CSV table of C-alpha atoms and ligand atoms in Angstrom, one decimal:
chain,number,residue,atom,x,y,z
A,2,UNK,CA,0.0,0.0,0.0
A,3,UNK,CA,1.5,3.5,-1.0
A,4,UNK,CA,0.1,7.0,0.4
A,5,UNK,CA,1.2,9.4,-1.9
A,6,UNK,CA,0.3,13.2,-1.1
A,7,UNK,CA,0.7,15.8,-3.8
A,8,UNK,CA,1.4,19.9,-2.4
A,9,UNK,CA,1.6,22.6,-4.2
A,10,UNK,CA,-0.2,26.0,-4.6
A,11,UNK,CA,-3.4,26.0,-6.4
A,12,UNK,CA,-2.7,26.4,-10.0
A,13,UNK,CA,0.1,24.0,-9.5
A,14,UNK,CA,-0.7,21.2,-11.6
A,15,UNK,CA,-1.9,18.4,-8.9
A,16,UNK,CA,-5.2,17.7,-9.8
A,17,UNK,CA,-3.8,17.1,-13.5
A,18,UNK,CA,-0.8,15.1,-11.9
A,19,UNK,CA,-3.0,13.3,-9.9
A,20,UNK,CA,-5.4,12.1,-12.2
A,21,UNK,CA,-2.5,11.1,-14.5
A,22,UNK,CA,-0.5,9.2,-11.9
A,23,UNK,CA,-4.4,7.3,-10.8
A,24,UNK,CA,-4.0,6.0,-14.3
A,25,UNK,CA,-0.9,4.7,-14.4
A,26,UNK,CA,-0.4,2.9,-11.3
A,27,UNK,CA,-2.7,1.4,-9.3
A,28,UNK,CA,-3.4,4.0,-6.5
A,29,UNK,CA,-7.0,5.7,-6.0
A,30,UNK,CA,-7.1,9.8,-7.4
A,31,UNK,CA,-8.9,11.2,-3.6
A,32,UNK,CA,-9.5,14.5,-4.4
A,33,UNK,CA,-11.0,17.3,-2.1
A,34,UNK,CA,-11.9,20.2,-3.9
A,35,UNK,CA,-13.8,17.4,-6.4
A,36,UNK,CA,-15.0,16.1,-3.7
A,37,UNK,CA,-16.7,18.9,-2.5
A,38,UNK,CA,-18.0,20.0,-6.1
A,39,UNK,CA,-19.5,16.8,-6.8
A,40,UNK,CA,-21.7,17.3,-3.5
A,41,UNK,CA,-22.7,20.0,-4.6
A,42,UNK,CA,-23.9,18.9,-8.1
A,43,UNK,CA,-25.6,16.5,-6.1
A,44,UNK,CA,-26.7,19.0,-4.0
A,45,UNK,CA,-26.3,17.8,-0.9
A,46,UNK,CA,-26.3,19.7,2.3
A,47,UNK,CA,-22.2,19.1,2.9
A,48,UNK,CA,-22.4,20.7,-0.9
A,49,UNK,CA,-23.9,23.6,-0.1
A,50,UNK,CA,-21.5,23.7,3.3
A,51,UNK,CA,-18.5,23.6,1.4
A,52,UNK,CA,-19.7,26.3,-1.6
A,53,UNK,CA,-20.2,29.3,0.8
A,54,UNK,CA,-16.2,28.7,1.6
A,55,UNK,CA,-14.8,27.7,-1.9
A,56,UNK,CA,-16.5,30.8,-3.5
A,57,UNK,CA,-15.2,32.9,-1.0
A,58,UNK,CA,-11.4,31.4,-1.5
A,59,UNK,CA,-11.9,30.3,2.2
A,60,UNK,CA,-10.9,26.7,3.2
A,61,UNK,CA,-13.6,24.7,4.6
A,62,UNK,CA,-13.3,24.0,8.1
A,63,UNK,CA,-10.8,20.9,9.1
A,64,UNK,CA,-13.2,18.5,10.9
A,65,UNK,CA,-15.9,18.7,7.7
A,66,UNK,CA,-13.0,17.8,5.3
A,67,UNK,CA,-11.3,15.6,7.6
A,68,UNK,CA,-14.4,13.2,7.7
A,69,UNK,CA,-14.9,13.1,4.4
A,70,UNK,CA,-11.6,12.2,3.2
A,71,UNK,CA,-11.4,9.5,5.9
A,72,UNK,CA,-15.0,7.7,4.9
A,73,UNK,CA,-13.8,8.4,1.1
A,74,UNK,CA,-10.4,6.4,2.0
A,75,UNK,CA,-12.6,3.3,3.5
A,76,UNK,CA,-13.9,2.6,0.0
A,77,UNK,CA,-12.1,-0.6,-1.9
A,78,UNK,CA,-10.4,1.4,-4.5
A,79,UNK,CA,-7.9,3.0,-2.1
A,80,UNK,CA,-7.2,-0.7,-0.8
A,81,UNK,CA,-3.8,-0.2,-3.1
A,82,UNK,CA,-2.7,3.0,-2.0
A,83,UNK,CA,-3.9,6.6,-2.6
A,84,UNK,CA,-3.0,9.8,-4.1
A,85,UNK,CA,-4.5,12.8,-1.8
A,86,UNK,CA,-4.8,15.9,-4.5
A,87,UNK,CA,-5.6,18.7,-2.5
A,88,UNK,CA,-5.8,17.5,1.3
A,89,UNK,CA,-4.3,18.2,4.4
A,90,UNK,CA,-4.2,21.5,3.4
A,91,UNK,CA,-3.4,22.4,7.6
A,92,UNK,CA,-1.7,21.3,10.0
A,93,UNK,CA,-4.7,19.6,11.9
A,94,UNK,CA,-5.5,18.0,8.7
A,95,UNK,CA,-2.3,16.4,8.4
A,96,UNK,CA,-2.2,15.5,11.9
A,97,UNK,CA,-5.6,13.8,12.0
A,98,UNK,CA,-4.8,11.6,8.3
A,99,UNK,CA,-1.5,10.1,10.5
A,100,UNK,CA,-3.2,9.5,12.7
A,101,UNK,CA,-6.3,7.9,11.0
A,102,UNK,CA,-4.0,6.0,9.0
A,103,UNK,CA,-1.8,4.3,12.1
A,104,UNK,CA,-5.3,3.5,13.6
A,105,UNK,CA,-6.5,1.4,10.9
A,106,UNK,CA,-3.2,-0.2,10.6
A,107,UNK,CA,-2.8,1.2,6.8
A,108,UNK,CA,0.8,2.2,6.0
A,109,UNK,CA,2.1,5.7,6.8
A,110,UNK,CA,2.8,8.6,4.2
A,111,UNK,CA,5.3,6.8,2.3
A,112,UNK,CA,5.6,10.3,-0.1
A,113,UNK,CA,4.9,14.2,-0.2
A,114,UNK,CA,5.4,15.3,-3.8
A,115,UNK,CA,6.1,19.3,-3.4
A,116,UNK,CA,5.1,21.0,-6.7
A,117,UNK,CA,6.7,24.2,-6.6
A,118,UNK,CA,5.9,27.0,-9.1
A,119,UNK,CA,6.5,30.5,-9.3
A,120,UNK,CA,3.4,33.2,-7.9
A,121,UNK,CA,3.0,34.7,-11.3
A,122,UNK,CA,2.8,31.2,-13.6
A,123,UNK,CA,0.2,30.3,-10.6
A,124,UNK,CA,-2.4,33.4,-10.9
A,125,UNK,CA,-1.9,33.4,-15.5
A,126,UNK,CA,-2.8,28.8,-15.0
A,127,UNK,CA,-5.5,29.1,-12.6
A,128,UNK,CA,-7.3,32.6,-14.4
A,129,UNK,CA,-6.7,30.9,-17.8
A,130,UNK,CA,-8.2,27.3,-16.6
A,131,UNK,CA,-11.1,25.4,-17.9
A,132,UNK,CA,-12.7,23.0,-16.2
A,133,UNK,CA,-15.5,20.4,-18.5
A,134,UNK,CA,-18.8,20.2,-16.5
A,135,UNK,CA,-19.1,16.4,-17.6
A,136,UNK,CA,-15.9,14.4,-17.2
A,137,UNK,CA,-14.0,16.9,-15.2
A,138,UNK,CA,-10.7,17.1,-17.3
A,139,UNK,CA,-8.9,21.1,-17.7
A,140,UNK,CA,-7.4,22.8,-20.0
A,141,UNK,CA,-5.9,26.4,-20.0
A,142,UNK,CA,-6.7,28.9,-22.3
A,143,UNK,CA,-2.9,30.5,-22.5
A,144,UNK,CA,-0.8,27.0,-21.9
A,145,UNK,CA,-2.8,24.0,-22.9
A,146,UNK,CA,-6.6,25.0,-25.1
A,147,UNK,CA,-9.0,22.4,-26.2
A,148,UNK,CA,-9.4,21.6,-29.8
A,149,UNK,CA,-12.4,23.4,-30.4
A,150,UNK,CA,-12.9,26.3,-28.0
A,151,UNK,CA,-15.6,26.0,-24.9
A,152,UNK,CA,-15.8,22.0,-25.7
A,153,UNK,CA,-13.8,19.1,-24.2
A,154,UNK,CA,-11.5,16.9,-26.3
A,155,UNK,CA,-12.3,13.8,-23.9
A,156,UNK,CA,-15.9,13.8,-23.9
A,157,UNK,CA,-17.4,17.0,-26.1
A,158,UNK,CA,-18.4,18.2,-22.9
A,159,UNK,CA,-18.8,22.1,-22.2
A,160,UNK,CA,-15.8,23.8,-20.5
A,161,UNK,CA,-16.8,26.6,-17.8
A,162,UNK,CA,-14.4,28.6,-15.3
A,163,UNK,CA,-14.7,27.4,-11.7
A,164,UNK,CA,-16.0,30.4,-10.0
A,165,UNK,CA,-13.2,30.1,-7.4
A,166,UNK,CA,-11.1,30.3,-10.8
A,167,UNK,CA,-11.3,34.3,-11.2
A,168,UNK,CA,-8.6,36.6,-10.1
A,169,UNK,CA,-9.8,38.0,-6.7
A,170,UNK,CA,-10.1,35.1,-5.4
A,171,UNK,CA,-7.2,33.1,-6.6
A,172,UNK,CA,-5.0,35.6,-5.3
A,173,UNK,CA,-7.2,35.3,-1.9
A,174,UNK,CA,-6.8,31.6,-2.3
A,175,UNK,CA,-2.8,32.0,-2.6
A,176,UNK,CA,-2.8,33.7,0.4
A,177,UNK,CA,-4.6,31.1,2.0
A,178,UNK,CA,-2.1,28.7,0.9
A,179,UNK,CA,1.0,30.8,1.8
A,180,UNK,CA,-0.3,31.1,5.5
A,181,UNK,CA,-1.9,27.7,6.2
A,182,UNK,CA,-0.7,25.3,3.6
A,183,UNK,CA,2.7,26.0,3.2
A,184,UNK,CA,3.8,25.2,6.6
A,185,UNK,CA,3.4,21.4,5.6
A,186,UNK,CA,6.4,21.6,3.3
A,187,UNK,CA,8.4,21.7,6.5
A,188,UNK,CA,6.8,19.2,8.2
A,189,UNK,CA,6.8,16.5,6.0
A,190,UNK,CA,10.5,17.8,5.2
A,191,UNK,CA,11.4,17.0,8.5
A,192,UNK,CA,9.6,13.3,8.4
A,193,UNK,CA,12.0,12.9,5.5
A,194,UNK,CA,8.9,12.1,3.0
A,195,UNK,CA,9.5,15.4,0.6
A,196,UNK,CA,10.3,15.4,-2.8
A,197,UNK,CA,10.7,18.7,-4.5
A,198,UNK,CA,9.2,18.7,-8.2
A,199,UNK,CA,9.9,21.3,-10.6
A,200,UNK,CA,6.0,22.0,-11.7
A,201,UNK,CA,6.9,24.8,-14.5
A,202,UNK,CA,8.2,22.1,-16.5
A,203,UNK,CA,5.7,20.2,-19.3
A,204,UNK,CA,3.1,18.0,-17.9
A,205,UNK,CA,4.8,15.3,-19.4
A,206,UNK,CA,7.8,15.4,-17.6
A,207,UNK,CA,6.4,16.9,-14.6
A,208,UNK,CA,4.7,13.0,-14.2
A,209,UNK,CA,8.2,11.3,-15.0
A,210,UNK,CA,9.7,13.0,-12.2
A,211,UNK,CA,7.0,12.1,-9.8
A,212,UNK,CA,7.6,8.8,-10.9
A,213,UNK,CA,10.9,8.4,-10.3
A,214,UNK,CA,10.7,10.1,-7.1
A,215,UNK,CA,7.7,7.1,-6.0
A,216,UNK,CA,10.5,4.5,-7.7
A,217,UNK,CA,7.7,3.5,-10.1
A,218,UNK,CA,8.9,4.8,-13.2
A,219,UNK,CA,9.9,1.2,-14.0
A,220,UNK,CA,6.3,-0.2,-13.3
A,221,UNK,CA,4.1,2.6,-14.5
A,222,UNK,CA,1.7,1.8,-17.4
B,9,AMP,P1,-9.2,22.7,-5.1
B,9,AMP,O1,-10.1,22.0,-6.1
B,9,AMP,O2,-8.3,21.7,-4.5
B,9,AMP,O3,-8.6,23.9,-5.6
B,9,AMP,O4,-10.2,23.1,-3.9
B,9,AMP,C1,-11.2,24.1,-4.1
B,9,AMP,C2,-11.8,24.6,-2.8
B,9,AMP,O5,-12.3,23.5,-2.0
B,9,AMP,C3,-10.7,25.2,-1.9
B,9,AMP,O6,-10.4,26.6,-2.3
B,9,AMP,C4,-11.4,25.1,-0.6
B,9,AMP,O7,-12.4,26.1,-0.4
B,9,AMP,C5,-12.0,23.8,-0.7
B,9,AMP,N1,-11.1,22.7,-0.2
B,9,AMP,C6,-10.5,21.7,-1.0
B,9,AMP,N2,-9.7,20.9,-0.2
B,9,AMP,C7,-9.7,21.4,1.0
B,9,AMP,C8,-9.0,21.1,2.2
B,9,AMP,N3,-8.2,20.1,2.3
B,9,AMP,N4,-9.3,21.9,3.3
B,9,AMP,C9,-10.2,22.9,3.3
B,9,AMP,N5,-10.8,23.3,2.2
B,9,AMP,C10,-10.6,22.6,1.0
């Protein structure tokens, strides 16, 4: 079993990462932020909870997140091992998933992958991103369009801007980072699980280095 947490700023590239490292190895894509949009498509009242922080740029208070992302990791999939996109995001987080994970006997952290990329790449990726309303997949209007503008390559699905997407609050949602996420890097630098990533690079070879740094770049479909 392999626990594999990706950090980075938002903009950074994990939710791409993740979804791409899901695919090729055999380790459950848990995703917070997704989590939280797909309640609210279902419209569900931890949905609605979690929209009156996201649009805000606002994180969502630790013990809601913390229980969902410790019911989501129950489920079969993440019997292999699991790729956390987006969570802890604070301290408590991360103290609460070591702890959840030495209680159910489940194997610690075994990596932090640290996507670092400059403030100004971060505001021009996440202002220029496009999300598809169907299957989820982005693109970015400056670095990486679709095919045929508004519609999704994978599925022909239409592409929208996440609302938490528009400049105010990204730059709000840096901030938010900077002052409650990036403390983590240390931590986890001092449990000797970080590996630094160069995220400006092409999403191609951002994924080969995360691969090597999880020794999997021999195994990886
Ligand atoms: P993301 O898709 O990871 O950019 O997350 C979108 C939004 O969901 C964030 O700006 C927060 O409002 C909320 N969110 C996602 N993950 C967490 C988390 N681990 N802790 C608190 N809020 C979160």
């Amino acid at each position: 079993m392999l626990n594999v947490i990706l950090l980075g700023p938002p903009g950074a590239g994990k939710g791409t990462q993740a979804k791409t490292l899901s695919e090729r190895t055999d380790l459950a894509h848990v995703a917070s932020g997704d989590l939280f949009r797909a309640a609210l498509r279902e419209g569900t009242e931890l949905g609605m909870l979690a929209k009156s922080y996201m649009d805000r740029g606002e994180l969502v208070p630790d013990e809601v997140v913390i229980r969902m992302i410790l019911e989501r990791i129950q489920r079969p999939d993440c019997a292999n091992g699991v790729i956390f996109d987006g969570f802890p995001r604070t301290r408590d987080q991360a103290t609460a998933l070591e702890a959840a994970l030495v209680d159910k006997h489940q194997s610690k952290i075994a990596a932090v992958l640290y996507l670092d990329v400059p403030q100004d790449v971060l505001l021009r990726r996440i202002a220029g991103r496009q999300t598809c309303k169907t299957c989820g997949a982005t693109y970015n209007i400056y670095y990486f369009p679709s095919h045929r503008p508004g519609i999704c390559d994978a599925c022909g699905g239409k592409l929208y801007q996440r609302s938490d997407d528009s400049i105010e609050t990204a730059q709000h949602r840096l901030d938010v980072y900077f002052e409650q996420t990036m403390p983590l890097i240390e931590h986890y630098r001092l449990q000797g699980c970080l590996h630094e990533v160069d995220g400006r690079r092409e999403i191609s070879l951002v994924t080969e280095a995360m691969l090597i740094a999880l020794s999997l770049n021999g195994t990886a479909k």
